[in-house]
Amino acid sequence: MNPESQLRPYPTRRSLLKTAATAAVAAPLLSACVTGGKKDDGEAVATGAKTADNPLGVKADAPLEVVVFKGGYGDEYAVKAESQYTSKYPQAKVDHKGLQKVGEAIQPRFVAGNPPDVVDNTGAGRLDIATLVAANQVSDLAELLDAPAFDEPGKKVRDTLLPGVVEDGTFAGTTVALNFTYAVWGLWFSKSFFAEKGWAYPATWTDMLALCATIKKSGVAPWTYQGKYPEYINDPLLGMAAKTGGLDLVKAVDNLQPNAWKQDGLVQAATAFAELAGKGYLMSGSEALSHTEAQAAWCQKKAAFIPCGSWLESEQKGIAPAGFDMVMGAVPGSAGDKLPVAAVQAASSESFLVPAKAKNPAGGQEYLRILFAKASAKAFAEANSTLPAVAGATDGLTLSSGLGSVRDAVTAAGSGTFTYRFRTWYAPLAKAVDDATGELVNKRLSPADWATRIQKAADALAKDSTVQKYTR
């Protein structure tokens, strides 16, 4: 069984990026900020002299506490970065904690004002980043981003990151989180199985429906999905909508604009997925399946397609049969789309932050400078079949079928990558969308009612003066 599946009842790597209300810890947090070398309670902050070799002013003998989510990727990659930190600062003692329930363990420490120096705020029950930002509990990482890259001379840290990584951790103009992995969403299939059956991956939704009819006649279910967590099937639906309506559609949704969810692109996409369900192209019983159960059924070739992010291959190690050769394709488009057929939804995840009340914030940022080095990212990619957020991290590597297809999808998309940010900004809206889509694909909600239901939730959020709003 996949190690992450054993550790978490909540779904897969999806938890890394997208914040669901049921998974976020949203209890009150104390406001804090760091100024003038002291925390707001007057306690001194560890700082040292800034030099070319120590651009962030690390105090050489200051202890460093690092808390990492120990999920499907484990935490060995983080430990390796800590070893490099102690090699550079041998007097510093590093306290490492690899946890499954980061939010549960760390929230009381935020409230008490004694958080760790670095937190990998990931996994089920992670802290709601928007809540942390509103409470001034996280440090501005601008100095880190403008610091020299650890192992790429002549570049700043920000210059080494893939498109959108800085923006993904930015709230109201301030970057407060840096995400280590780069997730890409699409439709997964077995390259060898398709070759055996003579099936070709469809470029358009019309082609998809025609192929689904052929697949169904062969006795295989065209699609399955992780039914207990409908956010999975939300992704291709929202991806299709973005291709149809372009970035203006995406921004309207994120900016909580009136009637944003009633835009033609979204209603058309909802109609397409209602048709997928109506024609019987979803494997019977998918609604009741967890992510592990649906993915296992797909690996057993009970279904041809499954929607998922780029972490799927890593999760299916030891489950997918030899020669399965899983690959990911971009969500099919339609004639007249505003985004190209190769466009993919992509964003960074595995969110690292430095708490505002950290005792050693300079050490925390220096640790991240080391972690986000190209060599560190390359070793992570090799060990986990996952694309890191550092550009060029897979260069020179012999890639597995899945990771190779993800890398190729990002390359093909070029500037045509996109992402929605409402999930990170507004956890309650994310849950409302997921719930409505679950009802849609199980034929209990029409496309029009799907749009109306979600728009009602978005309007209520827009009118709620207690919720901090963000725009793009």
PDB file of N, CA and C in Angstrom, residues 188 310 313 325-328 385 399-408:
ATOM      1  N   TRP A 188      -5.291  10.647 -16.696  1.00  0.00           N
ATOM      2  CA  TRP A 188      -4.269   9.600 -16.732  1.00  0.00           C
ATOM      3  C   TRP A 188      -4.793   8.357 -17.424  1.00  0.00           C
ATOM      4  N   SER A 310      -0.307  15.331 -10.771  1.00  0.00           N
ATOM      5  CA  SER A 310       0.942  14.682 -11.172  1.00  0.00           C
ATOM      6  C   SER A 310       1.584  13.831 -10.092  1.00  0.00           C
ATOM      7  N   GLU A 313       1.575   8.950 -10.039  1.00  0.00           N
ATOM      8  CA  GLU A 313       2.554   7.890 -10.253  1.00  0.00           C
ATOM      9  C   GLU A 313       3.274   7.539  -8.962  1.00  0.00           C
ATOM     10  N   ASP A 325       2.901   1.597 -17.549  1.00  0.00           N
ATOM     11  CA  ASP A 325       3.313   2.810 -18.267  1.00  0.00           C
ATOM     12  C   ASP A 325       2.255   3.910 -18.211  1.00  0.00           C
ATOM     13  N   MET A 326       1.935   4.343 -17.003  1.00  0.00           N
ATOM     14  CA  MET A 326       0.932   5.403 -16.881  1.00  0.00           C
ATOM     15  C   MET A 326       1.478   6.732 -17.387  1.00  0.00           C
ATOM     16  N   VAL A 327       0.606   7.477 -18.069  1.00  0.00           N
ATOM     17  CA  VAL A 327       0.954   8.801 -18.589  1.00  0.00           C
ATOM     18  C   VAL A 327      -0.237   9.734 -18.395  1.00  0.00           C
ATOM     19  N   MET A 328       0.049  11.023 -18.402  1.00  0.00           N
ATOM     20  CA  MET A 328      -0.977  12.041 -18.216  1.00  0.00           C
ATOM     21  C   MET A 328      -1.161  12.851 -19.485  1.00  0.00           C
ATOM     22  N   SER A 385       9.633  10.627  -8.321  1.00  0.00           N
ATOM     23  CA  SER A 385       8.906  10.691  -9.593  1.00  0.00           C
ATOM     24  C   SER A 385       7.918  11.851  -9.605  1.00  0.00           C
ATOM     25  N   LEU A 399      13.652   9.713 -16.924  1.00  0.00           N
ATOM     26  CA  LEU A 399      12.378   9.860 -16.236  1.00  0.00           C
ATOM     27  C   LEU A 399      11.468   8.665 -16.449  1.00  0.00           C
ATOM     28  N   SER A 400      10.662   8.390 -15.445  1.00  0.00           N
ATOM     29  CA  SER A 400       9.630   7.357 -15.545  1.00  0.00           C
ATOM     30  C   SER A 400       8.569   7.826 -16.540  1.00  0.00           C
ATOM     31  N   SER A 401       7.685   6.925 -16.942  1.00  0.00           N
ATOM     32  CA  SER A 401       6.661   7.279 -17.935  1.00  0.00           C
ATOM     33  C   SER A 401       5.777   8.416 -17.445  1.00  0.00           C
ATOM     34  N   GLY A 402       5.355   8.339 -16.179  1.00  0.00           N
ATOM     35  CA  GLY A 402       4.457   9.356 -15.652  1.00  0.00           C
ATOM     36  C   GLY A 402       5.120  10.711 -15.539  1.00  0.00           C
ATOM     37  N   LEU A 403       6.275  10.756 -14.881  1.00  0.00           N
ATOM     38  CA  LEU A 403       6.966  12.033 -14.706  1.00  0.00           C
ATOM     39  C   LEU A 403       7.393  12.598 -16.053  1.00  0.00           C
ATOM     40  N   GLY A 404       7.805  11.733 -16.959  1.00  0.00           N
ATOM     41  CA  GLY A 404       8.166  12.199 -18.295  1.00  0.00           C
ATOM     42  C   GLY A 404       6.989  12.854 -18.991  1.00  0.00           C
ATOM     43  N   SER A 405       5.798  12.275 -18.842  1.00  0.00           N
ATOM     44  CA  SER A 405       4.608  12.845 -19.486  1.00  0.00           C
ATOM     45  C   SER A 405       4.222  14.175 -18.849  1.00  0.00           C
ATOM     46  N   VAL A 406       4.430  14.298 -17.541  1.00  0.00           N
ATOM     47  CA  VAL A 406       4.137  15.556 -16.855  1.00  0.00           C
ATOM     48  C   VAL A 406       5.103  16.643 -17.333  1.00  0.00           C
ATOM     49  N   ARG A 407       6.384  16.306 -17.388  1.00  0.00           N
ATOM     50  CA  ARG A 407       7.382  17.254 -17.876  1.00  0.00           C
ATOM     51  C   ARG A 407       7.052  17.680 -19.315  1.00  0.00           C
ATOM     52  N   ASP A 408       6.672  16.712 -20.151  1.00  0.00           N
ATOM     53  CA  ASP A 408       6.332  17.018 -21.542  1.00  0.00           C
ATOM     54  C   ASP A 408       5.081  17.899 -21.632  1.00  0.00           C
TER      55      ASP A 408
END
